[in-house]
Amino acid sequence: MFKKILIANRGEIALRIIYACRELGINTVAVYSEADQDALHVRFADEEVCIGPPRPIDSYLNVPAIISAAEITGADAIHPGYGFLSESGYMAEATEACGVKFIGPPSSVLRLVGDKAQARQAMKKAGLPVLPGSEEPPASLALAMKAARKLGYPLILKATAGGGGRGMRIVRAKEDLEHAWLTAQQEAASAFGDGSIYLEKYIEGPRHIEFQVLADGSGNVVHLGERECSIQRRHQKLIEECPSTVLTERQRRKLGRLVTGAAETVGYQNAGTFEFLMDESGEFYFLEANARLQVEHPITEIVTGTDIVKEQIRIAAGYELSFRQRDISWSGHAVECRINAEHPFTFRPSPGRVKVFSIPGGPGIRVDSAAHAEVTIPPYYDSLVAKIIAHGTTREEAISRMRRTLSMTVIEGIETTIALHLKILQDPDFLSGAFSTAFMDRFQVK
């Protein structure tokens, strides 16, 4: 087992990794920017190294600085968390070249699934249903227009190196393609350093369903079931559930076999998520594979009784999975709300100093957060302040517990999205499970 792990991330996910390492008896190294010098992950790690100024490009995205911190502290592994460098083939290669273990998929797999167009083709060959789209990213606007004529409208433009909704545009008519193409390219180049864009047929109002997988180096692959991620704004998830309200047991078994088979085919290792769109007729289409830990992993952990982060570490250290598919069972229902430092209805960012921070616990509640009273939420990073996870015997009980907790939460000094979450959780369509990714488009907020 590893003796020391460097955590190449910040905030709640850095703390989450520290929890797992402490339980496994592994020392930790926190890296931090100048804006995070007083952060909790810095306080609770065994060692800490400042890696640069506040801007991510100068710190949390600075591969040489992170590798140097690992070498200086004698870390024998790096856990990238999610976001930042978690899906970077370059980061994995640099880590491997320095004799430090990257806690994630091999660099070859990261390169494959990191290129969304290549991933589509690989998953199609592996037997997953894939939406019609461009075989390769068009090299010019003229070629994109040609591909669009073949696909038909509406279609969606996606960054090949993308994620989180960046570099993504829906195009409903031919006359809108040029502007969407240029803006998507610019956004993708700015966010990922790669402006390549591919086209895909757009499904109106689908459900967004994802499957969690774990794979070790001995060929053992399991899935931990699905998560429902359809409540989202501009492709950014707001509320997630486990399990989905629409999957039948037959569909769950079928998709589970498909994703584990695809993972085996591409040589996948460690934790990953296979994402799908489900149309109104119940047909599923592969969307992308996220080769990292997901923000919403806690709801799967609670429902299955597993510790995904510990399994990640064990796999990277060369151990086999501690369970097999037959050992996995699902209990109850879990809901996660992402509490962001934003105006609840305009989504205007709200960085600043938190004056009061109190999230009550109680039966069935888990809170993942690095926030506290007097902490400063900086403007340089993702606006996530806390993840509140509610678990119940039934979906109704989980939602009731979430409403209770949100209504008793007190966060002062910044604006948060709690009021929006409470409104969603009282919406009749949400309560009945009759929603899609178009839910927020028609959700009227005052």
CSV table of C-alpha atoms in Angstrom, one decimal:
chain,number,residue,atom,x,y,z
A,1,MET,CA,0.0,0.0,0.0
A,2,PHE,CA,1.1,3.6,-0.6
A,3,LYS,CA,2.9,5.4,2.3
A,4,LYS,CA,2.1,9.0,1.1
A,5,ILE,CA,-0.4,10.4,-1.3
A,6,LEU,CA,-0.2,13.9,-2.8
A,7,ILE,CA,-3.7,15.4,-3.4
A,8,ALA,CA,-3.7,17.5,-6.6
A,9,ASN,CA,-6.9,19.3,-5.8
A,10,ARG,CA,-8.7,21.6,-3.3
A,11,GLY,CA,-12.0,22.1,-1.5
A,12,GLU,CA,-14.3,19.3,-0.4
A,13,ILE,CA,-12.9,16.7,-2.7
A,14,ALA,CA,-9.4,17.1,-1.3
A,15,LEU,CA,-10.9,16.6,2.2
A,16,ARG,CA,-12.8,13.6,1.0
A,17,ILE,CA,-9.5,12.0,-0.2
A,18,ILE,CA,-7.9,12.9,3.1
A,19,TYR,CA,-10.7,11.0,5.0
A,20,ALA,CA,-10.0,7.9,2.9
A,21,CYS,CA,-6.3,8.1,3.4
A,22,ARG,CA,-6.5,8.5,7.2
A,23,GLU,CA,-8.7,5.4,7.4
A,24,LEU,CA,-6.2,3.5,5.3
A,25,GLY,CA,-3.2,4.8,7.4
A,26,ILE,CA,-1.7,6.7,4.5
A,27,ASN,CA,0.0,10.1,5.0
A,28,THR,CA,-1.2,13.0,2.8
A,29,VAL,CA,0.3,16.0,1.1
A,30,ALA,CA,-1.9,19.0,0.3
A,31,VAL,CA,-0.9,21.4,-2.5
A,32,TYR,CA,-2.5,24.8,-2.5
A,33,SER,CA,-2.5,28.1,-4.2
A,34,GLU,CA,-1.9,31.4,-2.4
A,35,ALA,CA,-5.7,31.9,-2.3
A,36,ASP,CA,-6.1,28.6,-0.3
A,37,GLN,CA,-3.4,29.0,2.3
A,38,ASP,CA,-6.0,28.8,5.1
A,39,ALA,CA,-8.1,26.1,3.6
A,40,LEU,CA,-9.2,23.0,5.5
A,41,HIS,CA,-7.5,20.6,3.2
A,42,VAL,CA,-4.2,22.4,4.0
A,43,ARG,CA,-4.9,22.3,7.7
A,44,PHE,CA,-5.7,18.6,7.9
A,45,ALA,CA,-3.1,17.1,5.5
A,46,ASP,CA,0.1,15.8,7.0
A,47,GLU,CA,2.2,18.1,4.8
A,48,GLU,CA,1.5,21.0,2.5
A,49,VAL,CA,3.2,22.7,-0.4
A,50,CYS,CA,2.3,26.0,-2.0
A,51,ILE,CA,2.4,25.6,-5.8
A,52,GLY,CA,1.6,29.1,-7.0
A,53,PRO,CA,-0.6,32.2,-7.3
A,54,PRO,CA,-4.5,31.9,-7.2
A,55,ARG,CA,-5.1,31.5,-11.0
A,56,PRO,CA,-5.6,27.7,-11.7
A,57,ILE,CA,-3.2,27.9,-14.7
A,58,ASP,CA,-0.5,29.0,-12.3
A,59,SER,CA,-1.2,26.5,-9.5
A,60,TYR,CA,-3.7,23.6,-9.7
A,61,LEU,CA,-3.2,23.2,-13.5
A,62,ASN,CA,0.6,23.6,-13.2
A,63,VAL,CA,1.9,20.0,-13.8
A,64,PRO,CA,5.6,20.7,-13.2
A,65,ALA,CA,4.8,22.4,-9.9
A,66,ILE,CA,2.7,19.4,-8.8
A,67,ILE,CA,5.3,16.9,-9.8
A,68,SER,CA,8.0,18.8,-8.0
A,69,ALA,CA,5.8,18.9,-4.9
A,70,ALA,CA,5.5,15.1,-5.1
A,71,GLU,CA,9.2,14.6,-5.5
A,72,ILE,CA,10.1,17.1,-2.7
A,73,THR,CA,7.8,15.4,-0.2
A,74,GLY,CA,8.5,11.8,-1.3
A,75,ALA,CA,4.9,11.1,-2.2
A,76,ASP,CA,4.6,7.7,-4.0
A,77,ALA,CA,1.1,8.5,-5.5
A,78,ILE,CA,-1.0,11.4,-6.7
A,79,HIS,CA,-4.8,11.6,-6.4
A,80,PRO,CA,-6.2,14.2,-8.8
A,81,GLY,CA,-9.8,14.2,-7.4
A,82,TYR,CA,-12.2,15.6,-10.1
A,83,GLY,CA,-11.8,18.6,-12.4
A,84,PHE,CA,-8.4,20.3,-12.9
A,85,LEU,CA,-6.0,17.6,-14.1
A,86,SER,CA,-8.0,14.5,-13.2
A,87,GLU,CA,-8.6,13.5,-16.9
A,88,SER,CA,-5.2,14.8,-18.2
A,89,GLY,CA,-3.3,12.2,-20.2
A,90,TYR,CA,-0.3,14.5,-19.9
A,91,MET,CA,-0.5,14.6,-16.1
A,92,ALA,CA,-0.8,10.8,-15.9
A,93,GLU,CA,2.2,10.4,-18.3
A,94,ALA,CA,4.3,12.9,-16.4
A,95,THR,CA,3.5,11.3,-13.1
A,96,GLU,CA,4.3,7.8,-14.4
A,97,ALA,CA,7.6,9.1,-15.9
A,98,CYS,CA,8.7,10.3,-12.5
A,99,GLY,CA,8.0,7.0,-10.8
A,100,VAL,CA,4.9,8.3,-9.0
A,101,LYS,CA,1.6,6.4,-9.3
A,102,PHE,CA,-1.3,8.3,-10.8
A,103,ILE,CA,-4.6,7.3,-9.0
A,104,GLY,CA,-6.8,7.0,-12.0
A,105,PRO,CA,-6.9,5.2,-15.4
A,106,PRO,CA,-3.7,4.6,-17.4
A,107,SER,CA,-2.6,7.5,-19.6
A,108,SER,CA,-3.5,5.6,-22.7
A,109,VAL,CA,-7.1,5.3,-21.5
A,110,LEU,CA,-7.2,8.9,-20.5
A,111,ARG,CA,-6.1,9.9,-24.0
A,112,LEU,CA,-8.8,7.7,-25.6
A,113,VAL,CA,-11.8,8.8,-23.5
A,114,GLY,CA,-10.5,12.4,-23.3
A,115,ASP,CA,-11.0,12.8,-27.0
A,116,LYS,CA,-14.8,12.6,-27.1
A,117,ALA,CA,-14.9,11.9,-30.9
A,118,GLN,CA,-12.4,8.9,-30.5
A,119,ALA,CA,-14.3,7.7,-27.4
A,120,ARG,CA,-17.5,7.6,-29.4
A,121,GLN,CA,-16.0,5.3,-32.0
A,122,ALA,CA,-14.3,3.1,-29.4
A,123,MET,CA,-17.5,2.6,-27.5
A,124,LYS,CA,-19.4,2.0,-30.7
A,125,LYS,CA,-17.0,-0.9,-31.5
A,126,ALA,CA,-17.4,-2.1,-27.9
A,127,GLY,CA,-21.1,-2.5,-28.4
A,128,LEU,CA,-22.5,0.6,-26.8
A,129,PRO,CA,-25.4,2.4,-28.7
A,130,VAL,CA,-24.0,5.7,-30.0
A,131,LEU,CA,-25.9,8.8,-31.4
A,132,PRO,CA,-25.3,9.7,-35.0
A,133,GLY,CA,-22.5,12.2,-35.3
A,134,SER,CA,-19.3,13.3,-37.2
A,135,GLU,CA,-16.8,10.5,-37.3
A,136,GLU,CA,-13.9,12.9,-36.8
A,137,PRO,CA,-13.9,16.6,-35.7
A,138,PRO,CA,-14.4,18.7,-38.8
A,139,ALA,CA,-11.2,20.7,-39.6
A,140,SER,CA,-13.1,23.7,-40.9
A,141,LEU,CA,-16.5,25.5,-40.8
A,142,ALA,CA,-17.2,24.3,-44.3
A,143,LEU,CA,-16.7,20.7,-43.4
A,144,ALA,CA,-18.8,21.2,-40.3
A,145,MET,CA,-21.6,22.6,-42.5
A,146,LYS,CA,-21.3,19.5,-44.7
A,147,ALA,CA,-21.5,17.2,-41.7
A,148,ALA,CA,-24.5,19.2,-40.4
A,149,ARG,CA,-26.4,18.7,-43.7
A,150,LYS,CA,-25.9,15.0,-43.4
A,151,LEU,CA,-27.0,14.8,-39.7
A,152,GLY,CA,-29.9,17.2,-39.9
A,153,TYR,CA,-31.1,19.6,-37.2
A,154,PRO,CA,-31.2,20.0,-34.3
A,155,LEU,CA,-27.6,19.1,-33.5
A,156,ILE,CA,-25.2,19.7,-30.8
A,157,LEU,CA,-21.6,20.9,-31.0
A,158,LYS,CA,-19.2,19.4,-28.4
A,159,ALA,CA,-15.5,20.0,-27.5
A,160,THR,CA,-13.5,16.8,-28.1
A,161,ALA,CA,-11.5,17.5,-25.0
A,162,GLY,CA,-14.5,18.9,-23.1
A,163,GLY,CA,-16.7,18.4,-20.1
A,164,GLY,CA,-18.9,20.4,-17.8
A,165,GLY,CA,-20.9,22.0,-20.6
A,166,ARG,CA,-18.0,24.1,-21.9
A,167,GLY,CA,-17.4,24.2,-25.6
A,168,MET,CA,-21.0,22.9,-26.2
A,169,ARG,CA,-23.7,24.6,-28.2
A,170,ILE,CA,-27.1,23.4,-29.5
A,171,VAL,CA,-27.8,24.4,-33.1
A,172,ARG,CA,-31.4,24.3,-34.3
A,173,ALA,CA,-31.1,25.9,-37.7
A,174,LYS,CA,-28.5,26.2,-40.5
A,175,GLU,CA,-28.2,29.9,-40.1
A,176,ASP,CA,-27.1,29.5,-36.5
A,177,LEU,CA,-24.2,27.1,-37.1
A,178,GLU,CA,-21.4,29.5,-38.0
A,179,HIS,CA,-21.8,31.6,-34.8
A,180,ALA,CA,-22.2,28.6,-32.6
A,181,TRP,CA,-19.2,26.9,-34.2
A,182,LEU,CA,-16.9,29.9,-33.7
A,183,THR,CA,-18.0,30.5,-30.1
A,184,ALA,CA,-17.8,26.8,-29.2
A,185,GLN,CA,-14.2,26.6,-30.6
A,186,GLN,CA,-13.2,29.7,-28.7
A,187,GLU,CA,-14.6,28.5,-25.4
A,188,ALA,CA,-13.1,25.0,-25.9
A,189,ALA,CA,-9.7,26.4,-26.7
A,190,SER,CA,-9.8,28.7,-23.6
A,191,ALA,CA,-11.1,25.9,-21.2
A,192,PHE,CA,-9.1,22.9,-22.5
A,193,GLY,CA,-6.3,24.3,-24.7
A,194,ASP,CA,-7.9,22.4,-27.6
A,195,GLY,CA,-10.5,24.0,-29.9
A,196,SER,CA,-11.5,20.8,-31.7
A,197,ILE,CA,-15.3,20.4,-32.1
A,198,TYR,CA,-17.4,17.5,-33.3
A,199,LEU,CA,-21.1,17.3,-34.2
A,200,GLU,CA,-23.8,15.0,-32.8
A,201,LYS,CA,-27.5,14.6,-33.3
A,202,TYR,CA,-29.4,16.4,-30.6
A,203,ILE,CA,-32.2,14.7,-28.6
A,204,GLU,CA,-34.9,17.0,-27.3
A,205,GLY,CA,-35.6,16.5,-23.6
A,206,PRO,CA,-33.7,13.3,-22.8
A,207,ARG,CA,-33.0,11.8,-19.4
A,208,HIS,CA,-29.3,11.9,-18.4
A,209,ILE,CA,-28.3,8.5,-16.9
A,210,GLU,CA,-24.8,7.5,-15.8
A,211,PHE,CA,-23.3,4.2,-14.6
A,212,GLN,CA,-20.5,4.0,-12.1
A,213,VAL,CA,-17.8,1.4,-12.8
A,214,LEU,CA,-14.7,0.2,-11.0
A,215,ALA,CA,-12.0,-1.9,-12.6
A,216,ASP,CA,-8.8,-3.3,-11.2
A,217,GLY,CA,-5.6,-4.4,-12.9
A,218,SER,CA,-6.5,-8.1,-12.8
A,219,GLY,CA,-9.4,-7.8,-15.2
A,220,ASN,CA,-12.2,-7.5,-12.6
A,221,VAL,CA,-14.9,-5.0,-13.6
A,222,VAL,CA,-18.0,-4.1,-11.7
A,223,HIS,CA,-20.8,-1.5,-11.9
A,224,LEU,CA,-22.4,0.1,-9.0
A,225,GLY,CA,-25.6,1.0,-10.7
A,226,GLU,CA,-26.9,4.2,-12.2
A,227,ARG,CA,-27.4,7.8,-11.2
A,228,GLU,CA,-30.1,10.2,-12.5
A,229,CYS,CA,-28.5,13.5,-13.5
A,230,SER,CA,-31.2,15.1,-15.5
A,231,ILE,CA,-31.7,18.2,-13.3
A,232,GLN,CA,-29.1,20.5,-14.8
A,233,ARG,CA,-28.6,24.0,-16.1
A,234,ARG,CA,-26.5,24.6,-19.1
A,235,HIS,CA,-25.2,21.0,-18.8
A,236,GLN,CA,-24.1,21.6,-15.2
A,237,LYS,CA,-25.7,19.2,-12.8
A,238,LEU,CA,-27.8,20.6,-9.9
A,239,ILE,CA,-29.4,17.6,-8.3
A,240,GLU,CA,-28.6,13.9,-8.7
A,241,GLU,CA,-30.4,10.8,-7.6
A,242,CYS,CA,-29.5,7.1,-7.1
A,243,PRO,CA,-31.2,5.1,-8.4
A,244,SER,CA,-33.1,6.6,-11.4
A,245,THR,CA,-36.9,6.6,-11.2
A,246,VAL,CA,-37.3,5.4,-14.8
A,247,LEU,CA,-35.0,2.4,-15.2
A,248,THR,CA,-36.5,-1.0,-15.0
A,249,GLU,CA,-34.5,-3.8,-13.5
A,250,ARG,CA,-34.1,-5.3,-16.9
A,251,GLN,CA,-32.7,-2.1,-18.3
A,252,ARG,CA,-30.3,-1.8,-15.3
A,253,ARG,CA,-29.0,-5.3,-15.9
A,254,LYS,CA,-28.6,-4.8,-19.6
A,255,LEU,CA,-26.8,-1.4,-19.3
A,256,GLY,CA,-24.7,-2.8,-16.5
A,257,ARG,CA,-23.5,-5.6,-18.8
A,258,LEU,CA,-22.8,-3.2,-21.6
A,259,VAL,CA,-20.7,-0.8,-19.6
A,260,THR,CA,-18.6,-3.4,-17.8
A,261,GLY,CA,-18.0,-5.1,-21.2
A,262,ALA,CA,-17.0,-1.8,-22.8
A,263,ALA,CA,-14.7,-1.1,-19.9
A,264,GLU,CA,-13.0,-4.4,-20.3
A,265,THR,CA,-12.7,-3.9,-24.1
A,266,VAL,CA,-10.8,-0.5,-23.8
A,267,GLY,CA,-8.6,-1.7,-20.9
A,268,TYR,CA,-10.2,0.6,-18.3
A,269,GLN,CA,-8.8,0.7,-14.8
A,270,ASN,CA,-9.8,2.5,-11.6
A,271,ALA,CA,-13.1,4.5,-11.2
A,272,GLY,CA,-15.1,5.8,-14.1
A,273,THR,CA,-18.5,6.8,-15.2
A,274,PHE,CA,-20.3,5.9,-18.5
A,275,GLU,CA,-22.9,8.5,-19.3
A,276,PHE,CA,-26.0,8.0,-21.5
A,277,LEU,CA,-29.0,9.9,-22.9
A,278,MET,CA,-32.4,8.2,-22.8
A,279,ASP,CA,-35.0,9.4,-25.3
A,280,GLU,CA,-38.7,9.4,-24.8
A,281,SER,CA,-39.1,5.9,-26.3
A,282,GLY,CA,-36.7,4.5,-23.7
A,283,GLU,CA,-33.7,4.0,-26.0
A,284,PHE,CA,-30.2,4.7,-24.6
A,285,TYR,CA,-27.3,6.4,-26.3
A,286,PHE,CA,-23.7,6.6,-25.1
A,287,LEU,CA,-22.8,10.2,-24.3
A,288,GLU,CA,-19.3,10.1,-22.9
A,289,ALA,CA,-17.0,8.4,-20.4
A,290,ASN,CA,-15.7,10.4,-17.5
A,291,ALA,CA,-12.4,8.8,-16.4
A,292,ARG,CA,-12.3,10.1,-12.9
A,293,LEU,CA,-14.2,10.4,-9.6
A,294,GLN,CA,-17.5,12.2,-10.1
A,295,VAL,CA,-18.8,15.0,-7.9
A,296,GLU,CA,-21.9,13.0,-7.3
A,297,HIS,CA,-20.2,9.8,-6.2
A,298,PRO,CA,-21.5,10.0,-2.6
A,299,ILE,CA,-25.1,9.0,-3.5
A,300,THR,CA,-23.7,5.8,-5.0
A,301,GLU,CA,-21.6,5.1,-2.0
A,302,ILE,CA,-24.5,5.5,0.4
A,303,VAL,CA,-26.9,3.4,-1.6
A,304,THR,CA,-24.4,0.6,-2.2
A,305,GLY,CA,-22.4,0.8,1.0
A,306,THR,CA,-19.1,1.1,-0.8
A,307,ASP,CA,-16.2,3.5,-0.5
A,308,ILE,CA,-15.3,4.5,-4.0
A,309,VAL,CA,-12.2,6.6,-3.0
A,310,LYS,CA,-10.7,3.7,-1.0
A,311,GLU,CA,-11.3,1.4,-3.9
A,312,GLN,CA,-9.5,3.9,-6.2
A,313,ILE,CA,-6.5,3.9,-3.9
A,314,ARG,CA,-6.4,0.1,-3.5
A,315,ILE,CA,-6.7,-0.5,-7.3
A,316,ALA,CA,-3.8,2.0,-8.0
A,317,ALA,CA,-1.7,0.2,-5.4
A,318,GLY,CA,-2.1,-3.1,-7.3
A,319,TYR,CA,-4.8,-4.7,-5.2
A,320,GLU,CA,-7.9,-6.4,-6.6
A,321,LEU,CA,-11.3,-5.0,-6.0
A,322,SER,CA,-12.5,-5.9,-2.5
A,323,PHE,CA,-15.9,-7.2,-3.9
A,324,ARG,CA,-17.4,-8.7,-7.0
A,325,GLN,CA,-20.6,-7.9,-8.9
A,326,ARG,CA,-22.5,-10.5,-7.0
A,327,ASP,CA,-21.6,-8.8,-3.7
A,328,ILE,CA,-23.2,-5.5,-4.6
A,329,SER,CA,-26.7,-4.6,-3.5
A,330,TRP,CA,-28.7,-1.4,-3.4
A,331,SER,CA,-30.5,0.0,-0.4
A,332,GLY,CA,-33.0,2.8,-0.4
A,333,HIS,CA,-32.7,6.1,-2.4
A,334,ALA,CA,-30.3,9.0,-2.2
A,335,VAL,CA,-30.5,12.6,-3.4
A,336,GLU,CA,-27.6,15.1,-3.7
A,337,CYS,CA,-27.9,18.9,-3.9
A,338,ARG,CA,-24.9,20.9,-5.0
A,339,ILE,CA,-24.9,24.2,-3.0
A,340,ASN,CA,-23.1,26.8,-5.0
A,341,ALA,CA,-22.0,30.4,-4.2
A,342,GLU,CA,-24.4,31.9,-6.7
A,343,HIS,CA,-27.6,33.9,-6.7
A,344,PRO,CA,-30.3,31.2,-6.7
A,345,PHE,CA,-32.2,32.5,-9.7
A,346,THR,CA,-29.8,34.6,-11.8
A,347,PHE,CA,-26.8,32.4,-11.1
A,348,ARG,CA,-24.6,35.4,-10.6
A,349,PRO,CA,-21.4,34.3,-8.9
A,350,SER,CA,-21.2,35.3,-5.2
A,351,PRO,CA,-17.6,34.9,-3.9
A,352,GLY,CA,-16.7,36.4,-0.5
A,353,ARG,CA,-16.3,35.8,3.2
A,354,VAL,CA,-18.8,33.4,4.8
A,355,LYS,CA,-20.0,34.9,8.1
A,356,VAL,CA,-22.2,32.1,9.3
A,357,PHE,CA,-22.1,28.4,8.2
A,358,SER,CA,-24.4,25.8,9.7
A,359,ILE,CA,-25.7,22.7,7.9
A,360,PRO,CA,-27.7,20.5,10.3
A,361,GLY,CA,-27.2,16.7,10.2
A,362,GLY,CA,-29.8,14.3,11.5
A,363,PRO,CA,-31.0,10.9,10.2
A,364,GLY,CA,-29.9,10.1,6.7
A,365,ILE,CA,-27.8,13.2,6.0
A,366,ARG,CA,-24.2,13.4,4.8
A,367,VAL,CA,-22.5,16.8,4.1
A,368,ASP,CA,-19.3,17.0,2.0
A,369,SER,CA,-17.9,20.5,2.3
A,370,ALA,CA,-14.7,22.4,3.0
A,371,ALA,CA,-16.6,25.6,4.0
A,372,HIS,CA,-16.9,27.0,7.5
A,373,ALA,CA,-17.6,30.4,9.2
A,374,GLU,CA,-15.1,33.0,8.3
A,375,VAL,CA,-13.8,31.1,5.2
A,376,THR,CA,-13.4,33.1,2.0
A,377,ILE,CA,-14.9,31.6,-1.1
A,378,PRO,CA,-12.5,32.8,-3.8
A,379,PRO,CA,-13.6,33.9,-7.3
A,380,TYR,CA,-11.0,31.8,-9.1
A,381,TYR,CA,-12.5,28.3,-8.8
A,382,ASP,CA,-15.7,26.4,-9.1
A,383,SER,CA,-18.4,27.9,-6.9
A,384,LEU,CA,-19.3,24.7,-5.1
A,385,VAL,CA,-19.7,25.4,-1.4
A,386,ALA,CA,-21.2,22.1,-0.1
A,387,LYS,CA,-22.8,18.9,-1.3
A,388,ILE,CA,-25.8,17.8,0.8
A,389,ILE,CA,-26.7,14.1,0.5
A,390,ALA,CA,-30.0,12.7,1.8
A,391,HIS,CA,-30.7,9.0,2.1
A,392,GLY,CA,-34.0,7.4,2.8
A,393,THR,CA,-35.7,4.0,2.6
A,394,THR,CA,-37.8,5.5,-0.2
A,395,ARG,CA,-37.4,8.4,-2.7
A,396,GLU,CA,-40.1,10.3,-0.8
A,397,GLU,CA,-38.2,10.0,2.5
A,398,ALA,CA,-34.9,11.1,0.9
A,399,ILE,CA,-36.5,14.2,-0.6
A,400,SER,CA,-38.3,15.0,2.7
A,401,ARG,CA,-35.0,14.7,4.6
A,402,MET,CA,-33.3,17.0,2.0
A,403,ARG,CA,-36.0,19.6,2.3
A,404,ARG,CA,-35.7,19.5,6.1
A,405,THR,CA,-32.0,20.0,6.0
A,406,LEU,CA,-32.0,22.8,3.4
A,407,SER,CA,-34.7,24.7,5.2
A,408,MET,CA,-32.6,24.6,8.4
A,409,THR,CA,-29.3,25.5,6.8
A,410,VAL,CA,-27.9,28.9,7.6
A,411,ILE,CA,-25.2,30.4,5.3
A,412,GLU,CA,-24.6,34.1,5.6
A,413,GLY,CA,-22.2,36.5,3.9
A,414,ILE,CA,-22.6,35.0,0.4
A,415,GLU,CA,-25.6,34.1,-1.7
A,416,THR,CA,-26.3,30.4,-2.4
A,417,THR,CA,-28.6,28.3,-4.5
A,418,ILE,CA,-30.5,26.8,-1.6
A,419,ALA,CA,-33.7,28.7,-2.4
A,420,LEU,CA,-33.7,27.2,-5.9
A,421,HIS,CA,-33.1,23.7,-4.6
A,422,LEU,CA,-36.1,24.1,-2.3
A,423,LYS,CA,-38.3,25.2,-5.1
A,424,ILE,CA,-37.3,22.3,-7.3
A,425,LEU,CA,-37.9,19.8,-4.5
A,426,GLN,CA,-41.5,21.0,-4.2
A,427,ASP,CA,-42.2,21.0,-8.0
A,428,PRO,CA,-44.9,18.5,-8.9
A,429,ASP,CA,-43.1,17.2,-12.0
A,430,PHE,CA,-39.9,16.6,-10.0
A,431,LEU,CA,-41.8,14.9,-7.2
A,432,SER,CA,-43.5,12.6,-9.7
A,433,GLY,CA,-40.3,11.9,-11.6
A,434,ALA,CA,-41.7,13.3,-14.8
A,435,PHE,CA,-38.7,15.4,-15.9
A,436,SER,CA,-35.9,15.5,-18.4
A,437,THR,CA,-32.8,17.6,-19.0
A,438,ALA,CA,-35.2,20.3,-20.3
A,439,PHE,CA,-36.7,20.7,-16.8
A,440,MET,CA,-34.8,23.9,-16.0
A,441,ASP,CA,-35.6,25.4,-19.3
A,442,ARG,CA,-39.3,25.7,-18.4
A,443,PHE,CA,-38.8,25.9,-14.7
A,444,GLN,CA,-40.1,29.4,-13.8
A,445,VAL,CA,-38.3,31.1,-10.9
A,446,LYS,CA,-39.2,34.5,-9.5
